[in-house]
Short mmCIF file of C-alpha atoms and ligand atoms in Angstrom, two decimals:
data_model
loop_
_atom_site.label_atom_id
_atom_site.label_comp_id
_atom_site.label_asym_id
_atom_site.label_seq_id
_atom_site.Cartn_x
_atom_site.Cartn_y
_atom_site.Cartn_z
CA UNK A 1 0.00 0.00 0.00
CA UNK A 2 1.05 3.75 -0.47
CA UNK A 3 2.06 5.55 2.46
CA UNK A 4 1.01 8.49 0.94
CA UNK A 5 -0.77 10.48 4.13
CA UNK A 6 -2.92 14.07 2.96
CA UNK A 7 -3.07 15.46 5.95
CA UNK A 8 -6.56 18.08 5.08
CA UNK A 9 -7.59 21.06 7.41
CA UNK A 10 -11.27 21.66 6.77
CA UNK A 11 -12.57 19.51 3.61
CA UNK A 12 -16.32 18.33 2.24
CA UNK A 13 -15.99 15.03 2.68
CA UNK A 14 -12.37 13.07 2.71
CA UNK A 15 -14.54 10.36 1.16
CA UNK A 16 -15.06 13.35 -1.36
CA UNK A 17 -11.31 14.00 -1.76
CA UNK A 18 -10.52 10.51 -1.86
CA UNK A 19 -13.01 9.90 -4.96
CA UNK A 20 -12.08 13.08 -6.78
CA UNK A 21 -8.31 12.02 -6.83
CA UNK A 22 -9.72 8.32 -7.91
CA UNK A 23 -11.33 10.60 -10.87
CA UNK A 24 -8.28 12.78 -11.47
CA UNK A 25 -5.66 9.82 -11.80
CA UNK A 26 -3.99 11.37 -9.11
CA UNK A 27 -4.52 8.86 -6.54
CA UNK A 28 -2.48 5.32 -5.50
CA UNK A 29 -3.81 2.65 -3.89
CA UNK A 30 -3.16 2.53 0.20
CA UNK A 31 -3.71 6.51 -0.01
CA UNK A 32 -5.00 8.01 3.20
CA UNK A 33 -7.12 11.22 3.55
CA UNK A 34 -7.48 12.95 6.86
CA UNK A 35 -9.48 15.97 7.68
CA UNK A 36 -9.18 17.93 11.07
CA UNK A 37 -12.95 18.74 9.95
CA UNK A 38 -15.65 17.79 7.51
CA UNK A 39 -18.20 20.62 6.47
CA UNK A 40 -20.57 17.79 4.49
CA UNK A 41 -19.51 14.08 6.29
CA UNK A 42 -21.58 11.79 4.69
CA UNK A 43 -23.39 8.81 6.54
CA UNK A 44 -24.84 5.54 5.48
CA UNK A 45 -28.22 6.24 3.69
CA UNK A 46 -27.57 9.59 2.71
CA UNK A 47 -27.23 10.77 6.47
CA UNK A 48 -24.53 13.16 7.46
CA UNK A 49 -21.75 12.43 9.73
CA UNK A 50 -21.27 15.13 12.23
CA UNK A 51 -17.19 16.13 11.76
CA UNK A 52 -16.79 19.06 14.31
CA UNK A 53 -13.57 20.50 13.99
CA UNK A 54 -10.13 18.74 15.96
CA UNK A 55 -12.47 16.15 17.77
CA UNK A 56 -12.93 13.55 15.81
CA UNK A 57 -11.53 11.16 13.34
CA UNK A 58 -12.26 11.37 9.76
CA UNK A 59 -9.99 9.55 7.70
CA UNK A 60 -10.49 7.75 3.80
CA UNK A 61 -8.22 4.96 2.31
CA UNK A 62 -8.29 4.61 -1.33
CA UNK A 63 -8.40 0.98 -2.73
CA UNK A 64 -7.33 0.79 -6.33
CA UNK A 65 -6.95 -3.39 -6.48
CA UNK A 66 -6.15 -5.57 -8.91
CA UNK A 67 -9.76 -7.06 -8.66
CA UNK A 68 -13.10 -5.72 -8.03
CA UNK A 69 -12.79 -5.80 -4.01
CA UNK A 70 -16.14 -6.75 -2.42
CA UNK A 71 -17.77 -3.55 -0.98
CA UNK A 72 -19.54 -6.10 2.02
CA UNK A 73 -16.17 -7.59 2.69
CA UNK A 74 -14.81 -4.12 2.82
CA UNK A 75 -17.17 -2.74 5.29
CA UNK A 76 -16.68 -5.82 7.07
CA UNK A 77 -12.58 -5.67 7.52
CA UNK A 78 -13.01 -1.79 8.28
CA UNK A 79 -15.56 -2.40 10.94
CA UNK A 80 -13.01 -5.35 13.00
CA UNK A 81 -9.83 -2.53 12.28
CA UNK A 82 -11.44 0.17 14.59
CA UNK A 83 -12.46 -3.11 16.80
CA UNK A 84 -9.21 -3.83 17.25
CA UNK A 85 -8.26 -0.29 17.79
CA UNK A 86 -10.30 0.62 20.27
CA UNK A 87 -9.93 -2.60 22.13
CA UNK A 88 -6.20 -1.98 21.76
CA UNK A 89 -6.82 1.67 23.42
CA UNK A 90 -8.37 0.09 26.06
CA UNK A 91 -12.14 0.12 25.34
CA UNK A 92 -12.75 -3.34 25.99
CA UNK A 93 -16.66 -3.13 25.80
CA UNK A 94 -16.48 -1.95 21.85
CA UNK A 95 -18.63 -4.48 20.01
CA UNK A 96 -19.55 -4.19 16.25
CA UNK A 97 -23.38 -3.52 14.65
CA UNK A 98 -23.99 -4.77 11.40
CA UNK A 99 -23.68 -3.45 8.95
CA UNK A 100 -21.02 -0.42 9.71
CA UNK A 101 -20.60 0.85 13.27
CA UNK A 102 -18.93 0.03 16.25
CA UNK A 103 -20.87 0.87 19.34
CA UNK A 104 -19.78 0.49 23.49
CA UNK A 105 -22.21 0.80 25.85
CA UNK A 106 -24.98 0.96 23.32
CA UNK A 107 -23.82 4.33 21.74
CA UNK A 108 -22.49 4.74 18.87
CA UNK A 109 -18.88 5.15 18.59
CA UNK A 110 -17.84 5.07 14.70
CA UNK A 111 -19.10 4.15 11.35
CA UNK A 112 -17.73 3.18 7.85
CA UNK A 113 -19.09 4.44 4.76
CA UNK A 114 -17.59 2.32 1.80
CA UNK A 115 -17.97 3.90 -1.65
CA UNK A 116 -17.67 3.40 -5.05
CA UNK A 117 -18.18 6.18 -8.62
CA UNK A 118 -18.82 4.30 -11.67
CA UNK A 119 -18.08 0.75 -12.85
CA UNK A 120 -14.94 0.83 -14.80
CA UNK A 121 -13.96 -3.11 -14.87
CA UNK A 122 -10.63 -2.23 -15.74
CA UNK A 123 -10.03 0.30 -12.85
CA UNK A 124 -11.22 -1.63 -9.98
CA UNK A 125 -11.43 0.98 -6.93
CA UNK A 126 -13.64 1.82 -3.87
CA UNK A 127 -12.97 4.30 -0.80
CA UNK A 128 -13.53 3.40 2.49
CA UNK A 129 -14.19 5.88 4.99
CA UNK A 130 -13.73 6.20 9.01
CA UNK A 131 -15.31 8.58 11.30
CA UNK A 132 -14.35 7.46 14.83
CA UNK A 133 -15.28 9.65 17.71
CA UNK A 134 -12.60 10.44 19.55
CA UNK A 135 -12.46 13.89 21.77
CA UNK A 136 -15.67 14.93 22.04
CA UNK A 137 -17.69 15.48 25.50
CA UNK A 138 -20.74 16.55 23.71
CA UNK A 139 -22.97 16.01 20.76
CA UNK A 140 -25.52 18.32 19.22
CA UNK A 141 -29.04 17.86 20.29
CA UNK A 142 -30.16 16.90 16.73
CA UNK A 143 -27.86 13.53 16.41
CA UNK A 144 -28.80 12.81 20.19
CA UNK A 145 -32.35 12.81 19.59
CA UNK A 146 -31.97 10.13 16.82
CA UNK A 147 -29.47 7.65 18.54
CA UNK A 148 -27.21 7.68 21.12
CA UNK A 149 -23.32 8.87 20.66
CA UNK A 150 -19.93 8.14 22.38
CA UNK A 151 -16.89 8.91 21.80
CA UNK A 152 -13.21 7.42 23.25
CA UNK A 153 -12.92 10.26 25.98
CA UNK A 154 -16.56 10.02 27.05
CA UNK A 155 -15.18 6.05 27.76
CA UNK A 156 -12.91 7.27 29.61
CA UNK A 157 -10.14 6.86 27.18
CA UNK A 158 -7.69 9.84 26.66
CA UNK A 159 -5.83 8.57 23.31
CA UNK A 160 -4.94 11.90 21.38
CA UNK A 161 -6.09 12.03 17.76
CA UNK A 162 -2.71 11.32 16.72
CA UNK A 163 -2.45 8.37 18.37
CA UNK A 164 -6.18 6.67 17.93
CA UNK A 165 -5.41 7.44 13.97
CA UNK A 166 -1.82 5.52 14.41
CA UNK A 167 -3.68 2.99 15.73
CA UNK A 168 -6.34 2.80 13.21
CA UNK A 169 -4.11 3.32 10.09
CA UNK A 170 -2.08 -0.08 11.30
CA UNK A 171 -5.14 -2.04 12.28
CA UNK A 172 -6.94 -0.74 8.55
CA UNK A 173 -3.83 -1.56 6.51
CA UNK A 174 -3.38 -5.31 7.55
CA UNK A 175 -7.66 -6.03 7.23
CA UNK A 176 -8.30 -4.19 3.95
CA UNK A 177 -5.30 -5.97 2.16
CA UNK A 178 -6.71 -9.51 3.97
CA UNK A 179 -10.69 -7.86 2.33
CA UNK A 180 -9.00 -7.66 -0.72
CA UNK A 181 -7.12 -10.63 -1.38
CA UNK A 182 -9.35 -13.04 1.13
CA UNK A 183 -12.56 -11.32 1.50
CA UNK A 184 -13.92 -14.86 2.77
CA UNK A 185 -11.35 -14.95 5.73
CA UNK A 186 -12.92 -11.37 6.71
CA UNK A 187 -16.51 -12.81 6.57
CA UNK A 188 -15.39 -15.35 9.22
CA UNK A 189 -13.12 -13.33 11.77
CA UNK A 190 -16.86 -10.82 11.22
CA UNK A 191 -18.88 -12.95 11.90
CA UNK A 192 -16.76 -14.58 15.01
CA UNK A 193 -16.57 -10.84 16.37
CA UNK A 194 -20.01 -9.94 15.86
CA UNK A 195 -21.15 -13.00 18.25
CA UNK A 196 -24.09 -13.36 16.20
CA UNK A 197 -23.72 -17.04 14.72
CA UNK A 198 -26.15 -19.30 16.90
CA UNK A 199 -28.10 -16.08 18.15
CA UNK A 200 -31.62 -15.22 17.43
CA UNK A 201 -31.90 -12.20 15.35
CA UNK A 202 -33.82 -10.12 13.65
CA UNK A 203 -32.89 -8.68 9.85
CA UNK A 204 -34.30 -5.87 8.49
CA UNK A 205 -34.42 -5.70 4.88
CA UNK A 206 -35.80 -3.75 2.10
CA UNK A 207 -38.85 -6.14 1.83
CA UNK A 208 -39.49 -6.53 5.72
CA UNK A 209 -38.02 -8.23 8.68
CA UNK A 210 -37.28 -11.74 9.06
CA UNK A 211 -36.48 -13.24 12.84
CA UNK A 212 -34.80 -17.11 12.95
CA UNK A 213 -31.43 -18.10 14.34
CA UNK A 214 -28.37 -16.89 12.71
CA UNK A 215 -27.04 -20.49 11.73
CA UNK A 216 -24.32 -18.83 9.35
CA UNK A 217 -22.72 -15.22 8.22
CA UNK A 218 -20.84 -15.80 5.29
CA UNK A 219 -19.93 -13.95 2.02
CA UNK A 220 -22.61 -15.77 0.65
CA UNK A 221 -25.30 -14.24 3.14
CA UNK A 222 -26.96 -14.35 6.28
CA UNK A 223 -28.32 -17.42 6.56
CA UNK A 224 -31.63 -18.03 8.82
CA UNK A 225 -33.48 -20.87 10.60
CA UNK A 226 -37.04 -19.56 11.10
CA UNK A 227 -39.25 -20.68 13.56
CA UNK A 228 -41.74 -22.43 10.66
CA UNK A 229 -38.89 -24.95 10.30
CA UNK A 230 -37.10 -23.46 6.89
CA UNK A 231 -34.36 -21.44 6.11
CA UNK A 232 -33.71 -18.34 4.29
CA UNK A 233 -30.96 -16.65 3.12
CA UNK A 234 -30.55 -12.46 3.39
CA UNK A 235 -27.94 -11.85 1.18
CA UNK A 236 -25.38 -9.44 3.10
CA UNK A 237 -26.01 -6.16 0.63
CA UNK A 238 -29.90 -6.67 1.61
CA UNK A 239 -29.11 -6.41 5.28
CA UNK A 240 -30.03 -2.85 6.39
CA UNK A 241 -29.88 -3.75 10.02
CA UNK A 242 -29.00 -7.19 12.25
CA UNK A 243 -30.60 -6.85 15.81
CA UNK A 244 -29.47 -9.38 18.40
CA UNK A 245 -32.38 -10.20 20.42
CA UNK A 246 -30.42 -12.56 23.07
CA UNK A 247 -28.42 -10.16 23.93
CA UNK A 248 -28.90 -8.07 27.27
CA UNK A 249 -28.66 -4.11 27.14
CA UNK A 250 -25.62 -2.42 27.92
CA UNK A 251 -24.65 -0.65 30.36
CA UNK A 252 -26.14 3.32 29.44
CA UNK A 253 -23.74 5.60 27.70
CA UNK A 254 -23.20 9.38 28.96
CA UNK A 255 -24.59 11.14 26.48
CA UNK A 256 -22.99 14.18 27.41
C1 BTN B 301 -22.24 5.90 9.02
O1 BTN B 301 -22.17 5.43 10.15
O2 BTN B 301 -23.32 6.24 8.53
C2 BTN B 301 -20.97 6.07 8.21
C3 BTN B 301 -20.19 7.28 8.65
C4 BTN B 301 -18.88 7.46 7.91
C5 BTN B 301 -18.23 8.79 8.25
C6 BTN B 301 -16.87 8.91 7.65
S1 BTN B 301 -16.00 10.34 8.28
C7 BTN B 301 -14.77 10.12 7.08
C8 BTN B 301 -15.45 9.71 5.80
N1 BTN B 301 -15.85 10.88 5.04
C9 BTN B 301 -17.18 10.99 4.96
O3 BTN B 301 -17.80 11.92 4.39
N2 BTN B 301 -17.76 9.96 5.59
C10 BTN B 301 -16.79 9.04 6.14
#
């Protein structure tokens, strides 16, 4: 990978950046984009990611591969790096949420945003983007009021910036090379993180929700016993959401 590191004050997006130097030719692969501030961070389903200025992490690595990399298995492999890393920082309750976040104590902590702009067989690519909070002590009321937020101080963990993205940037390199090159190894160390093999879940999905036991989560989908006796299988792009219903609440988050 390059170790090409554009260090950005204030940007759009670093996803942005990222893809515009995919478009330019300007970019190689392993190249990392970090802004001390987003003015448009963009969330999963056209949400926005909340990038306040010098308190969080916002970070994009650009993937130019050899073959199309699998955007799932990317998610996947960017979601166990900032496991890792915040486990190795010393958050030990940091568990993952399907699709794209980490969470402790319920709240969210980061999320991954994995994109791609247009199909060009011969230039494989995709970006995958970090926002992991990191400083912050408060959030605005808006992003409260729809879920709740953490960050690694509120945890009680006082990693500088600097350090959490060291961190990150180590744990990213070594996964998204493994996504690329063994996107079925990711699936499994996923799906043994996530805990969810052998638990009753629920999947929500663009045509409804299905509830069963999680007998499998593989490249080749989530794969369901239902309660009627047969199975189903969700493949893992039509997995909007995975909720765990064996699993016992956390303990609350501070919100603020
Ligand atoms: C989500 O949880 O909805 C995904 C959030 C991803 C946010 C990161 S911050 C760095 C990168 N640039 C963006 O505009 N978004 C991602």
């Amino acid at each position: 990978m390059s170790s090409r590191l554009f260090q950005h004050d204030l940007v759009d997006s670093t996803n942005e950046r990222a893809l515009a130097s995919i478009a330019d030719g300007s970019a190689r692969h392993g190249d990392v984009h970090v802004a001390d501030g987003q003015s448009a961070g963009r969330g999963r389903l056209g949400r926005s990611w909340v990038s306040a200025r010098g308190e969080g992490l916002y970070l994009s690595i650009v993937l130019l591969p050899a073959r199309a990399p699998n955007p799932a298995a990317l998610t996947m492999a960017a979601g166990l790096a900032v496991l890792e890393s915040v486990r190795a920082l010393g958050v030990g309750e940091a568990r993952l949420k399907w699709p794209n976040d980490v969470l402790a104590r319920d709240a969210k902590l980061a999320g991954i945003l994995v994109e791609s702009r247009g199909l060009d067989p011969a230039r494989p690519h995709a970006v995958v983007g970090v926002g992991l909070n990191v400083l912050q002590r408060s959030f605005p009321p808006e992003l409260l009021a729809e879920r709740a937020v953490t960050s690694l101080a509120l945890l009680g963990c006082d990693a500088t910036r600097e350090h959490a993205l060291d961190v990150l940037l180590s744990h990213l390199a070594s996964r998204l090379e493994l996504a690329c090159l063994s996107p079925e190894r990711i699936a499994a160390d996923y799906a043994r993180a996530s805990e969810l093999p052998g638990r009753t879940v629920r999947i929500r999905r663009g045509s409804g929700e299905l509830t069963g036991r999680l007998e499998s989560l593989t490249l080749a989908g989530l794969e369901l016993a239902l309660v009627d006796g047969t199975r189903a299988r969700v493949p893992l792009e039509h997995a909007q959401a995975v909720e765990d219903l064996d699993r016992a609440p956390d303990r609350p988050a501070r919100s603020s």
